[in-house]
PDB file of C-alpha atoms (C1' of nucleotides) in Angstrom:
ATOM      1  CA  UNK A 173      -5.545  -2.809 -34.887  1.00 41.00           C
ATOM      2  CA  UNK A 174      -4.153  -6.280 -34.267  1.00 39.00           C
ATOM      3  CA  UNK A 175      -0.761  -5.963 -32.597  1.00 36.00           C
ATOM      4  CA  UNK A 176       1.826  -8.690 -33.114  1.00 35.00           C
ATOM      5  CA  UNK A 177       2.142 -10.056 -29.600  1.00 34.00           C
ATOM      6  CA  UNK A 178       5.460 -11.266 -28.136  1.00 37.00           C
ATOM      7  CA  UNK A 179       3.512 -13.845 -26.173  1.00 38.00           C
ATOM      8  CA  UNK A 180       1.806 -16.713 -27.952  1.00 38.00           C
ATOM      9  CA  UNK A 181      -1.805 -15.520 -28.301  1.00 41.00           C
ATOM     10  CA  UNK A 182      -3.500 -18.829 -27.505  1.00 48.00           C
ATOM     11  CA  UNK A 183      -6.544 -19.709 -25.424  1.00 52.00           C
ATOM     12  CA  UNK A 184      -4.704 -19.227 -22.113  1.00 81.00           C
ATOM     13  CA  UNK A 185      -5.810 -15.623 -21.956  1.00 90.00           C
ATOM     14  CA  UNK A 186      -9.122 -13.881 -22.470  1.00 94.00           C
ATOM     15  CA  UNK A 187      -7.497 -10.820 -24.024  1.00 94.00           C
ATOM     16  CA  UNK A 188      -4.107 -11.912 -25.309  1.00 93.00           C
ATOM     17  CA  UNK A 189      -3.262  -8.467 -26.674  1.00 93.00           C
ATOM     18  CA  UNK A 190      -3.900  -6.673 -23.394  1.00 95.00           C
ATOM     19  CA  UNK A 191      -1.973  -9.324 -21.511  1.00 95.00           C
ATOM     20  CA  UNK A 192       0.952  -8.971 -23.916  1.00 95.00           C
ATOM     21  CA  UNK A 193       0.972  -5.182 -23.506  1.00 95.00           C
ATOM     22  CA  UNK A 194       0.951  -5.540 -19.743  1.00 95.00           C
ATOM     23  CA  UNK A 195       3.728  -8.133 -19.769  1.00 95.00           C
ATOM     24  CA  UNK A 196       6.124  -5.800 -21.593  1.00 95.00           C
ATOM     25  CA  UNK A 197       6.259  -3.162 -18.855  1.00 93.00           C
ATOM     26  CA  UNK A 198       5.420  -5.424 -15.939  1.00 93.00           C
ATOM     27  CA  UNK A 199       7.230  -5.078 -12.607  1.00 92.00           C
ATOM     28  CA  UNK A 200       8.713  -8.249 -11.155  1.00 91.00           C
ATOM     29  CA  UNK A 201       7.909  -9.429  -7.650  1.00 92.00           C
ATOM     30  CA  UNK A 202      11.002  -7.922  -6.025  1.00 92.00           C
ATOM     31  CA  UNK A 203      10.418  -4.498  -7.565  1.00 93.00           C
ATOM     32  CA  UNK A 204       6.743  -4.634  -6.567  1.00 95.00           C
ATOM     33  CA  UNK A 205       7.880  -5.445  -3.031  1.00 95.00           C
ATOM     34  CA  UNK A 206      10.313  -2.512  -3.024  1.00 92.00           C
ATOM     35  CA  UNK A 207       7.550  -0.140  -4.072  1.00 93.00           C
ATOM     36  CA  UNK A 208       5.166  -1.640  -1.498  1.00 95.00           C
ATOM     37  CA  UNK A 209       7.834  -1.213   1.215  1.00 93.00           C
ATOM     38  CA  UNK A 210       8.091   2.514   0.529  1.00 90.00           C
ATOM     39  CA  UNK A 211       4.335   2.863   0.870  1.00 95.00           C
ATOM     40  CA  UNK A 212       4.240   0.602   3.917  1.00 95.00           C
ATOM     41  CA  UNK A 213       6.456   3.022   5.836  1.00 93.00           C
ATOM     42  CA  UNK A 214       3.942   5.784   5.166  1.00 94.00           C
ATOM     43  CA  UNK A 215       0.888   3.606   5.851  1.00 96.00           C
ATOM     44  CA  UNK A 216       0.500   4.328   9.546  1.00 97.00           C
ATOM     45  CA  UNK A 217      -1.110   7.378  11.204  1.00 97.00           C
ATOM     46  CA  UNK A 218       1.660   7.703  13.798  1.00 97.00           C
ATOM     47  CA  UNK A 219       4.395   7.653  11.170  1.00 97.00           C
ATOM     48  CA  UNK A 220       2.414  10.079   9.005  1.00 97.00           C
ATOM     49  CA  UNK A 221       2.248  12.475  11.954  1.00 97.00           C
ATOM     50  CA  UNK A 222       5.947  12.029  12.708  1.00 97.00           C
ATOM     51  CA  UNK A 223       6.968  12.716   9.114  1.00 96.00           C
ATOM     52  CA  UNK A 224       4.618  15.668   8.878  1.00 95.00           C
ATOM     53  CA  UNK A 225       6.128  17.133  12.035  1.00 96.00           C
ATOM     54  CA  UNK A 226       9.671  16.609  10.760  1.00 96.00           C
ATOM     55  CA  UNK A 227       8.749  18.373   7.509  1.00 94.00           C
ATOM     56  CA  UNK A 228       8.544  21.523   9.661  1.00 94.00           C
ATOM     57  CA  UNK A 229      11.422  21.082  12.078  1.00 95.00           C
ATOM     58  CA  UNK A 230      13.831  18.569  13.545  1.00 96.00           C
ATOM     59  CA  UNK A 231      12.697  17.330  16.935  1.00 97.00           C
ATOM     60  CA  UNK A 232      13.932  15.186  19.790  1.00 97.00           C
ATOM     61  CA  UNK A 233      12.194  12.031  20.932  1.00 98.00           C
ATOM     62  CA  UNK A 234      10.369  13.509  23.907  1.00 97.00           C
ATOM     63  CA  UNK A 235       9.098  16.571  22.025  1.00 97.00           C
ATOM     64  CA  UNK A 236       7.778  14.267  19.318  1.00 97.00           C
ATOM     65  CA  UNK A 237       6.002  12.253  21.985  1.00 97.00           C
ATOM     66  CA  UNK A 238       4.522  15.425  23.545  1.00 96.00           C
ATOM     67  CA  UNK A 239       3.373  16.876  20.228  1.00 95.00           C
ATOM     68  CA  UNK A 240       1.795  13.629  19.007  1.00 95.00           C
ATOM     69  CA  UNK A 241       0.383  12.687  22.404  1.00 94.00           C
ATOM     70  CA  UNK A 242       1.912   9.209  22.445  1.00 96.00           C
ATOM     71  CA  UNK A 243       4.503   7.491  24.612  1.00 97.00           C
ATOM     72  CA  UNK A 244       8.229   8.023  24.163  1.00 97.00           C
ATOM     73  CA  UNK A 245       8.609   4.295  23.712  1.00 97.00           C
ATOM     74  CA  UNK A 246       6.120   4.260  20.850  1.00 98.00           C
ATOM     75  CA  UNK A 247       8.018   7.119  19.188  1.00 98.00           C
ATOM     76  CA  UNK A 248      11.320   5.322  19.680  1.00 98.00           C
ATOM     77  CA  UNK A 249       9.972   2.131  18.138  1.00 98.00           C
ATOM     78  CA  UNK A 250       8.761   4.012  15.075  1.00 98.00           C
ATOM     79  CA  UNK A 251      12.000   5.972  14.759  1.00 97.00           C
ATOM     80  CA  UNK A 252      13.904   2.715  14.671  1.00 96.00           C
ATOM     81  CA  UNK A 253      11.724   1.639  11.736  1.00 95.00           C
ATOM     82  CA  UNK A 254      12.121   4.984   9.961  1.00 95.00           C
ATOM     83  CA  UNK A 255      15.887   4.941  10.532  1.00 94.00           C
ATOM     84  CA  UNK A 256      16.168   1.413   9.162  1.00 91.00           C
ATOM     85  CA  UNK A 257      14.312   2.571   6.066  1.00 88.00           C
ATOM     86  CA  UNK A 258      16.788   5.492   5.775  1.00 88.00           C
ATOM     87  CA  UNK A 259      13.898   7.930   5.965  1.00 91.00           C
ATOM     88  CA  UNK A 260      15.150   9.851   8.979  1.00 94.00           C
ATOM     89  CA  UNK A 261      18.591  10.373  10.498  1.00 95.00           C
ATOM     90  CA  UNK A 262      19.385  10.685  14.193  1.00 97.00           C
ATOM     91  CA  UNK A 263      21.912  12.918  15.874  1.00 97.00           C
ATOM     92  CA  UNK A 264      22.748  12.798  19.571  1.00 96.00           C
ATOM     93  CA  UNK A 265      23.250  16.156  21.309  1.00 96.00           C
ATOM     94  CA  UNK A 266      23.825  15.697  25.010  1.00 95.00           C
ATOM     95  CA  UNK A 267      21.032  13.609  26.450  1.00 95.00           C
ATOM     96  CA  UNK A 268      18.701  14.224  23.532  1.00 97.00           C
ATOM     97  CA  UNK A 269      18.529  12.536  20.157  1.00 98.00           C
ATOM     98  CA  UNK A 270      17.372  14.810  17.340  1.00 98.00           C
ATOM     99  CA  UNK A 271      15.638  13.404  14.292  1.00 98.00           C
ATOM    100  CA  UNK A 272      15.340  14.912  10.861  1.00 96.00           C
ATOM    101  CA  UNK A 273      14.160  13.761   7.451  1.00 94.00           C
ATOM    102  CA  UNK A 274      16.801  12.546   5.016  1.00 89.00           C
ATOM    103  CA  UNK A 275      14.764  11.759   1.942  1.00 74.00           C
ATOM    104  CA  UNK A 276      13.408  14.493  -0.346  1.00 75.00           C
ATOM    105  CA  UNK A 277      11.561  12.028  -2.610  1.00 80.00           C
ATOM    106  CA  UNK A 278       9.318  11.050   0.266  1.00 82.00           C
ATOM    107  CA  UNK A 279       8.687  14.738   0.900  1.00 83.00           C
ATOM    108  CA  UNK A 280       7.164  15.103  -2.557  1.00 84.00           C
ATOM    109  CA  UNK A 281       5.184  11.880  -2.425  1.00 87.00           C
ATOM    110  CA  UNK A 282       3.924  12.806   1.018  1.00 86.00           C
ATOM    111  CA  UNK A 283       2.886  16.343   0.084  1.00 85.00           C
ATOM    112  CA  UNK A 284       1.149  15.121  -3.096  1.00 84.00           C
ATOM    113  CA  UNK A 285      -0.850  12.626  -1.104  1.00 88.00           C
ATOM    114  CA  UNK A 286      -1.783  15.139   1.578  1.00 87.00           C
ATOM    115  CA  UNK A 287      -3.032  17.466  -1.156  1.00 85.00           C
ATOM    116  CA  UNK A 288      -4.984  14.574  -2.666  1.00 82.00           C
ATOM    117  CA  UNK A 289      -6.623  13.706   0.642  1.00 84.00           C
ATOM    118  CA  UNK A 290      -7.514  17.337   1.307  1.00 85.00           C
ATOM    119  CA  UNK A 291      -9.086  17.713  -2.155  1.00 81.00           C
ATOM    120  CA  UNK A 292     -11.120  14.567  -1.528  1.00 76.00           C
ATOM    121  CA  UNK A 293     -12.238  15.913   1.830  1.00 72.00           C
ATOM    122  CA  UNK A 294     -13.502  19.123   0.184  1.00 76.00           C
ATOM    123  CA  UNK A 295     -15.133  17.179  -2.674  1.00 71.00           C
ATOM    124  CA  UNK A 296     -17.243  14.746  -0.676  1.00 62.00           C
TER     125      UNK A 296
ATOM    126  CA  UNK B 175      15.431  35.154  16.282  1.00 43.00           C
ATOM    127  CA  UNK B 176      13.064  34.426  19.123  1.00 39.00           C
ATOM    128  CA  UNK B 177       9.622  33.713  17.669  1.00 37.00           C
ATOM    129  CA  UNK B 178       6.545  34.584  19.702  1.00 36.00           C
ATOM    130  CA  UNK B 179       5.067  31.159  20.313  1.00 35.00           C
ATOM    131  CA  UNK B 180       1.292  30.521  20.359  1.00 37.00           C
ATOM    132  CA  UNK B 181       1.927  27.799  22.922  1.00 38.00           C
ATOM    133  CA  UNK B 182       3.115  28.655  26.417  1.00 38.00           C
ATOM    134  CA  UNK B 183       6.895  28.139  26.254  1.00 39.00           C
ATOM    135  CA  UNK B 184       7.324  26.445  29.598  1.00 47.00           C
ATOM    136  CA  UNK B 185       9.413  23.502  30.742  1.00 51.00           C
ATOM    137  CA  UNK B 186       7.099  20.929  29.185  1.00 81.00           C
ATOM    138  CA  UNK B 187       9.130  20.923  25.998  1.00 89.00           C
ATOM    139  CA  UNK B 188      12.825  20.673  25.243  1.00 93.00           C
ATOM    140  CA  UNK B 189      12.565  23.028  22.275  1.00 93.00           C
ATOM    141  CA  UNK B 190       9.412  25.053  22.769  1.00 92.00           C
ATOM    142  CA  UNK B 191       9.929  27.067  19.586  1.00 92.00           C
ATOM    143  CA  UNK B 192      10.255  24.011  17.360  1.00 95.00           C
ATOM    144  CA  UNK B 193       7.261  22.432  19.026  1.00 95.00           C
ATOM    145  CA  UNK B 194       5.225  25.588  18.499  1.00 94.00           C
ATOM    146  CA  UNK B 195       6.186  25.732  14.808  1.00 95.00           C
ATOM    147  CA  UNK B 196       5.186  22.089  14.373  1.00 95.00           C
ATOM    148  CA  UNK B 197       1.886  22.572  16.175  1.00 95.00           C
ATOM    149  CA  UNK B 198       0.766  25.314  13.780  1.00 95.00           C
ATOM    150  CA  UNK B 199       0.724  23.093  10.673  1.00 93.00           C
ATOM    151  CA  UNK B 200       0.124  19.807  12.421  1.00 93.00           C
ATOM    152  CA  UNK B 201      -2.273  17.234  10.975  1.00 92.00           C
ATOM    153  CA  UNK B 202      -4.921  15.886  13.333  1.00 92.00           C
ATOM    154  CA  UNK B 203      -5.373  12.187  13.929  1.00 93.00           C
ATOM    155  CA  UNK B 204      -8.199  11.722  11.427  1.00 93.00           C
ATOM    156  CA  UNK B 205      -6.310  13.440   8.627  1.00 94.00           C
ATOM    157  CA  UNK B 206      -3.197  11.420   9.420  1.00 96.00           C
ATOM    158  CA  UNK B 207      -5.342   8.293   9.231  1.00 95.00           C
ATOM    159  CA  UNK B 208      -6.769   9.353   5.854  1.00 93.00           C
ATOM    160  CA  UNK B 209      -3.274   9.848   4.472  1.00 94.00           C
ATOM    161  CA  UNK B 210      -2.133   6.534   5.944  1.00 96.00           C
ATOM    162  CA  UNK B 211      -5.131   4.785   4.365  1.00 93.00           C
ATOM    163  CA  UNK B 212      -4.145   5.961   0.897  1.00 90.00           C
ATOM    164  CA  UNK B 213      -0.644   4.597   1.406  1.00 95.00           C
ATOM    165  CA  UNK B 214      -1.921   1.391   2.980  1.00 95.00           C
ATOM    166  CA  UNK B 215      -3.756   0.473  -0.221  1.00 93.00           C
ATOM    167  CA  UNK B 216      -0.468   0.723  -2.106  1.00 94.00           C
ATOM    168  CA  UNK B 217       1.564  -1.052   0.573  1.00 95.00           C
ATOM    169  CA  UNK B 218       1.254  -4.588  -0.738  1.00 96.00           C
ATOM    170  CA  UNK B 219       3.232  -6.246  -3.571  1.00 96.00           C
ATOM    171  CA  UNK B 220       0.137  -7.864  -5.070  1.00 97.00           C
ATOM    172  CA  UNK B 221      -1.791  -4.606  -5.180  1.00 97.00           C
ATOM    173  CA  UNK B 222       1.272  -2.803  -6.555  1.00 97.00           C
ATOM    174  CA  UNK B 223       1.425  -5.348  -9.373  1.00 97.00           C
ATOM    175  CA  UNK B 224      -2.306  -5.072 -10.027  1.00 97.00           C
ATOM    176  CA  UNK B 225      -2.203  -1.280 -10.188  1.00 96.00           C
ATOM    177  CA  UNK B 226       0.897  -1.330 -12.371  1.00 95.00           C
ATOM    178  CA  UNK B 227      -0.821  -3.717 -14.780  1.00 96.00           C
ATOM    179  CA  UNK B 228      -3.953  -1.558 -14.876  1.00 96.00           C
ATOM    180  CA  UNK B 229      -1.819   1.499 -15.673  1.00 94.00           C
ATOM    181  CA  UNK B 230      -1.225  -0.181 -19.044  1.00 94.00           C
ATOM    182  CA  UNK B 231      -4.590  -1.721 -19.819  1.00 95.00           C
ATOM    183  CA  UNK B 232      -7.895  -2.755 -18.328  1.00 96.00           C
ATOM    184  CA  UNK B 233      -7.999  -6.477 -17.564  1.00 97.00           C
ATOM    185  CA  UNK B 234     -10.440  -9.117 -16.411  1.00 97.00           C
ATOM    186  CA  UNK B 235      -9.985 -11.107 -13.225  1.00 97.00           C
ATOM    187  CA  UNK B 236      -8.579 -14.273 -14.812  1.00 97.00           C
ATOM    188  CA  UNK B 237      -6.080 -12.427 -17.013  1.00 97.00           C
ATOM    189  CA  UNK B 238      -4.866 -10.525 -13.954  1.00 97.00           C
ATOM    190  CA  UNK B 239      -4.417 -13.829 -12.151  1.00 96.00           C
ATOM    191  CA  UNK B 240      -2.509 -15.303 -15.122  1.00 95.00           C
ATOM    192  CA  UNK B 241      -0.251 -12.297 -15.560  1.00 95.00           C
ATOM    193  CA  UNK B 242       0.577 -11.996 -11.857  1.00 94.00           C
ATOM    194  CA  UNK B 243       0.822 -15.743 -11.286  1.00 93.00           C
ATOM    195  CA  UNK B 244      -1.593 -15.788  -8.366  1.00 95.00           C
ATOM    196  CA  UNK B 245      -4.996 -17.354  -7.765  1.00 96.00           C
ATOM    197  CA  UNK B 246      -8.200 -15.827  -9.077  1.00 97.00           C
ATOM    198  CA  UNK B 247      -9.463 -15.792  -5.519  1.00 97.00           C
ATOM    199  CA  UNK B 248      -6.527 -13.708  -4.364  1.00 97.00           C
ATOM    200  CA  UNK B 249      -7.113 -11.251  -7.204  1.00 98.00           C
ATOM    201  CA  UNK B 250     -10.813 -11.066  -6.415  1.00 98.00           C
ATOM    202  CA  UNK B 251     -10.159 -10.406  -2.740  1.00 98.00           C
ATOM    203  CA  UNK B 252      -7.788  -7.555  -3.588  1.00 98.00           C
ATOM    204  CA  UNK B 253     -10.122  -6.095  -6.196  1.00 97.00           C
ATOM    205  CA  UNK B 254     -12.823  -5.908  -3.567  1.00 96.00           C
ATOM    206  CA  UNK B 255     -10.451  -3.844  -1.408  1.00 95.00           C
ATOM    207  CA  UNK B 256      -9.415  -1.617  -4.307  1.00 95.00           C
ATOM    208  CA  UNK B 257     -13.042  -1.110  -5.318  1.00 94.00           C
ATOM    209  CA  UNK B 258     -14.020  -0.190  -1.761  1.00 90.00           C
ATOM    210  CA  UNK B 259     -11.232   2.402  -1.766  1.00 88.00           C
ATOM    211  CA  UNK B 260     -12.613   3.751  -5.083  1.00 88.00           C
ATOM    212  CA  UNK B 261      -9.276   3.081  -6.719  1.00 90.00           C
ATOM    213  CA  UNK B 262     -10.579   0.811  -9.476  1.00 94.00           C
ATOM    214  CA  UNK B 263     -13.966   0.404 -11.096  1.00 95.00           C
ATOM    215  CA  UNK B 264     -15.475  -2.847 -12.327  1.00 97.00           C
ATOM    216  CA  UNK B 265     -17.591  -3.421 -15.420  1.00 97.00           C
ATOM    217  CA  UNK B 266     -19.258  -6.704 -16.263  1.00 97.00           C
ATOM    218  CA  UNK B 267     -19.162  -7.758 -19.924  1.00 96.00           C
ATOM    219  CA  UNK B 268     -20.738 -11.168 -20.367  1.00 95.00           C
ATOM    220  CA  UNK B 269     -19.083 -13.582 -17.997  1.00 95.00           C
ATOM    221  CA  UNK B 270     -16.041 -11.443 -17.456  1.00 97.00           C
ATOM    222  CA  UNK B 271     -15.546  -8.506 -15.093  1.00 98.00           C
ATOM    223  CA  UNK B 272     -13.167  -5.866 -16.384  1.00 98.00           C
ATOM    224  CA  UNK B 273     -11.236  -3.650 -14.019  1.00 98.00           C
ATOM    225  CA  UNK B 274      -9.730  -0.266 -14.682  1.00 96.00           C
ATOM    226  CA  UNK B 275      -8.151   2.482 -12.621  1.00 94.00           C
ATOM    227  CA  UNK B 276     -10.396   5.377 -11.638  1.00 89.00           C
ATOM    228  CA  UNK B 277      -8.035   7.653  -9.767  1.00 74.00           C
ATOM    229  CA  UNK B 278      -5.463   9.795 -11.563  1.00 75.00           C
ATOM    230  CA  UNK B 279      -3.913  11.091  -8.339  1.00 80.00           C
ATOM    231  CA  UNK B 280      -2.813   7.598  -7.440  1.00 82.00           C
ATOM    232  CA  UNK B 281      -1.306   7.289 -10.921  1.00 83.00           C
ATOM    233  CA  UNK B 282       1.043  10.194 -10.196  1.00 85.00           C
ATOM    234  CA  UNK B 283       1.916   9.094  -6.684  1.00 87.00           C
ATOM    235  CA  UNK B 284       2.551   5.587  -7.936  1.00 86.00           C
ATOM    236  CA  UNK B 285       4.734   6.613 -10.858  1.00 85.00           C
ATOM    237  CA  UNK B 286       6.747   8.999  -8.648  1.00 84.00           C
ATOM    238  CA  UNK B 287       7.431   6.220  -6.200  1.00 88.00           C
ATOM    239  CA  UNK B 288       8.365   3.732  -8.898  1.00 87.00           C
ATOM    240  CA  UNK B 289      10.851   6.271 -10.269  1.00 85.00           C
ATOM    241  CA  UNK B 290      12.188   6.800  -6.735  1.00 82.00           C
ATOM    242  CA  UNK B 291      12.680   3.067  -6.184  1.00 84.00           C
ATOM    243  CA  UNK B 292      14.389   2.632  -9.548  1.00 86.00           C
ATOM    244  CA  UNK B 293      16.779   5.529  -8.837  1.00 81.00           C
ATOM    245  CA  UNK B 294      17.628   3.967  -5.489  1.00 75.00           C
ATOM    246  CA  UNK B 295      18.243   0.618  -7.165  1.00 73.00           C
ATOM    247  CA  UNK B 296      20.713   2.227  -9.595  1.00 75.00           C
ATOM    248  CA  UNK B 297      22.383   4.234  -6.783  1.00 70.00           C
ATOM    249  CA  UNK B 298      23.148   1.394  -4.380  1.00 61.00           C
TER     250      UNK B 298
ATOM    251  C1'  DT C 191      28.782   7.733  43.627  1.00 88.63           C
ATOM    252  C1'  DT C 192      24.175   8.505  43.459  1.00 88.63           C
ATOM    253  C1'  DG C 193      20.168  10.027  41.250  1.00 88.63           C
ATOM    254  C1'  DA C 194      17.512  11.937  37.604  1.00 88.63           C
ATOM    255  C1'  DC C 195      16.730  12.279  32.882  1.00 88.63           C
ATOM    256  C1'  DA C 196      16.461  10.844  27.722  1.00 88.63           C
ATOM    257  C1'  DG C 197      16.092   7.298  24.923  1.00 88.63           C
ATOM    258  C1'  DT C 198      16.337   2.251  23.440  1.00 88.63           C
ATOM    259  C1'  DT C 199      15.022  -2.407  23.385  1.00 88.63           C
ATOM    260  C1'  DG C 200      12.778  -7.099  24.078  1.00 88.63           C
ATOM    261  C1'  DA C 201       8.737  -9.698  25.386  1.00 88.63           C
ATOM    262  C1'  DG C 202       4.129 -10.156  24.869  1.00 88.63           C
ATOM    263  C1'  DC C 203      -0.410  -9.035  23.330  1.00 88.63           C
ATOM    264  C1'  DA C 204      -4.356  -7.484  20.702  1.00 88.63           C
ATOM    265  C1'  DA C 205      -5.662  -6.217  16.262  1.00 88.63           C
ATOM    266  C1'  DC C 206      -5.192  -6.649  11.543  1.00 88.63           C
ATOM    267  C1'  DT C 207      -4.122  -8.709   6.786  1.00 88.63           C
ATOM    268  C1'  DA C 208      -3.342 -11.712   2.711  1.00 88.63           C
ATOM    269  C1'  DT C 209      -4.469 -15.853   0.960  1.00 88.63           C
ATOM    270  C1'  DG C 210      -6.145 -20.673   0.333  1.00 88.63           C
ATOM    271  C1'  DC C 211     -10.127 -23.443   0.338  1.00 88.63           C
ATOM    272  C1'  DA C 212     -14.672 -24.484  -0.507  1.00 88.63           C
ATOM    273  C1'  DA C 213     -19.244 -23.152  -1.397  1.00 88.63           C
ATOM    274  C1'  DG C 214     -21.755 -19.777  -3.644  1.00 88.63           C
ATOM    275  C1'  DT C 215     -23.830 -16.680  -7.694  1.00 88.63           C
ATOM    276  C1'  DA C 216     -24.320 -15.227 -12.523  1.00 88.63           C
ATOM    277  C1'  DA C 217     -24.002 -15.744 -17.437  1.00 88.63           C
ATOM    278  C1'  DA C 218     -23.252 -18.509 -21.498  1.00 88.63           C
ATOM    279  C1'  DA C 219     -23.045 -22.987 -23.846  1.00 88.63           C
ATOM    280  C1'  DT C 220     -24.725 -27.595 -24.491  1.00 88.63           C
TER     281       DT C 220
ATOM    282  C1'  DA D  68     -32.328 -28.250 -17.683  1.00 88.63           C
ATOM    283  C1'  DT D  69     -27.682 -29.252 -17.005  1.00 88.63           C
ATOM    284  C1'  DT D  70     -22.988 -28.131 -17.348  1.00 88.63           C
ATOM    285  C1'  DT D  71     -19.268 -25.077 -17.817  1.00 88.63           C
ATOM    286  C1'  DT D  72     -17.057 -20.785 -17.206  1.00 88.63           C
ATOM    287  C1'  DA D  73     -15.890 -16.502 -14.611  1.00 88.63           C
ATOM    288  C1'  DC D  74     -15.925 -14.468 -10.624  1.00 88.63           C
ATOM    289  C1'  DT D  75     -17.278 -13.675  -5.584  1.00 88.63           C
ATOM    290  C1'  DT D  76     -17.440 -14.496  -0.759  1.00 88.63           C
ATOM    291  C1'  DG D  77     -17.207 -16.516   4.163  1.00 88.63           C
ATOM    292  C1'  DC D  78     -14.245 -18.868   7.038  1.00 88.63           C
ATOM    293  C1'  DA D  79      -9.907 -20.285   8.813  1.00 88.63           C
ATOM    294  C1'  DT D  80      -5.206 -19.323   9.513  1.00 88.63           C
ATOM    295  C1'  DA D  81      -0.464 -18.076   9.360  1.00 88.63           C
ATOM    296  C1'  DG D  82       1.936 -14.093   9.449  1.00 88.63           C
ATOM    297  C1'  DT D  83       2.577  -9.165  10.568  1.00 88.63           C
ATOM    298  C1'  DT D  84       2.288  -4.831  13.156  1.00 88.63           C
ATOM    299  C1'  DG D  85       1.895  -1.149  16.744  1.00 88.63           C
ATOM    300  C1'  DC D  86       1.787  -0.572  21.274  1.00 88.63           C
ATOM    301  C1'  DT D  87       2.525  -1.090  26.456  1.00 88.63           C
ATOM    302  C1'  DC D  88       5.297  -2.390  30.108  1.00 88.63           C
ATOM    303  C1'  DA D  89       9.482  -3.142  32.262  1.00 88.63           C
ATOM    304  C1'  DA D  90      14.267  -3.415  32.138  1.00 88.63           C
ATOM    305  C1'  DC D  91      18.104  -1.537  30.172  1.00 88.63           C
ATOM    306  C1'  DT D  92      22.111   1.916  28.350  1.00 88.63           C
ATOM    307  C1'  DG D  93      24.057   6.301  28.198  1.00 88.63           C
ATOM    308  C1'  DT D  94      24.417  11.305  29.709  1.00 88.63           C
ATOM    309  C1'  DC D  95      24.573  14.956  32.924  1.00 88.63           C
ATOM    310  C1'  DA D  96      24.256  17.137  37.729  1.00 88.63           C
ATOM    311  C1'  DA D  97      25.012  17.274  42.661  1.00 88.63           C
TER     312       DA D  97
END
DNA sequence: TTGACAGTTGAGCAACTATGCAAGTAAAAT
DNA sequence: ATTTTACTTGCATAGTTGCTCAACTGTCAA
């Protein structure tokens, strides 16, 4: 089952065929960084809690802080990050700023992962 | 549509009902950390590239380094991390160590996110 | 206007991370 | 036995991140 490789199959690689197959569908550095950035936003317990809370209901800054048991400043810092990433949108109503999720993709990714973690927890 | 809240609806919260609804399904800190940990593994361009390559074919350390254009040491360091997280498994064959993905959940999460990023790239 | 409230922001810090380097181990070749 | 190949690992370090604190802006009430 020798496949004609698009890359010269010389001694540079241990398994030239595997390397060739990988090269065809490979992501470039910028795309890899884009994917990593999406995951990076979700890779913090505080942000996970924030997003999980906003999956249920929109909330203002201070209620988020109360529910999560962290400072309002810490919430605000994270919301800035999440807003920059276009993950949440903010709306001012009087003195309060209400946050809600904007992205439905993240919702799916997030729920899949939560399910995965909960299955793992039951398993081991 | 006043909902009977399980939490005392006093002046501690701006929107006691929303807070109560959030509290019911809330993740605790350890679960949030578990979820964050899964995402953290995927939140690095090098690891994204490694995982994407291993979605296609198993590879040894040096071929991974060649394909990704990074040092064998860098690959080895990351593989240690990925092995600790039970995301990849290693098998020694002679002098080479071959890596392959172990987790199918991650495969789905990863492919979903890649699709998401590519849709975003087309959109804007 | 004055004061209280809700949220934002910048500086600074402690903790973490990715990688290069160099020294190490393990297996095969000489 | 010695050398070469393939990979691992400890240490150092530059860079990043999440948070606290304090100072700030903007909104509403008296």
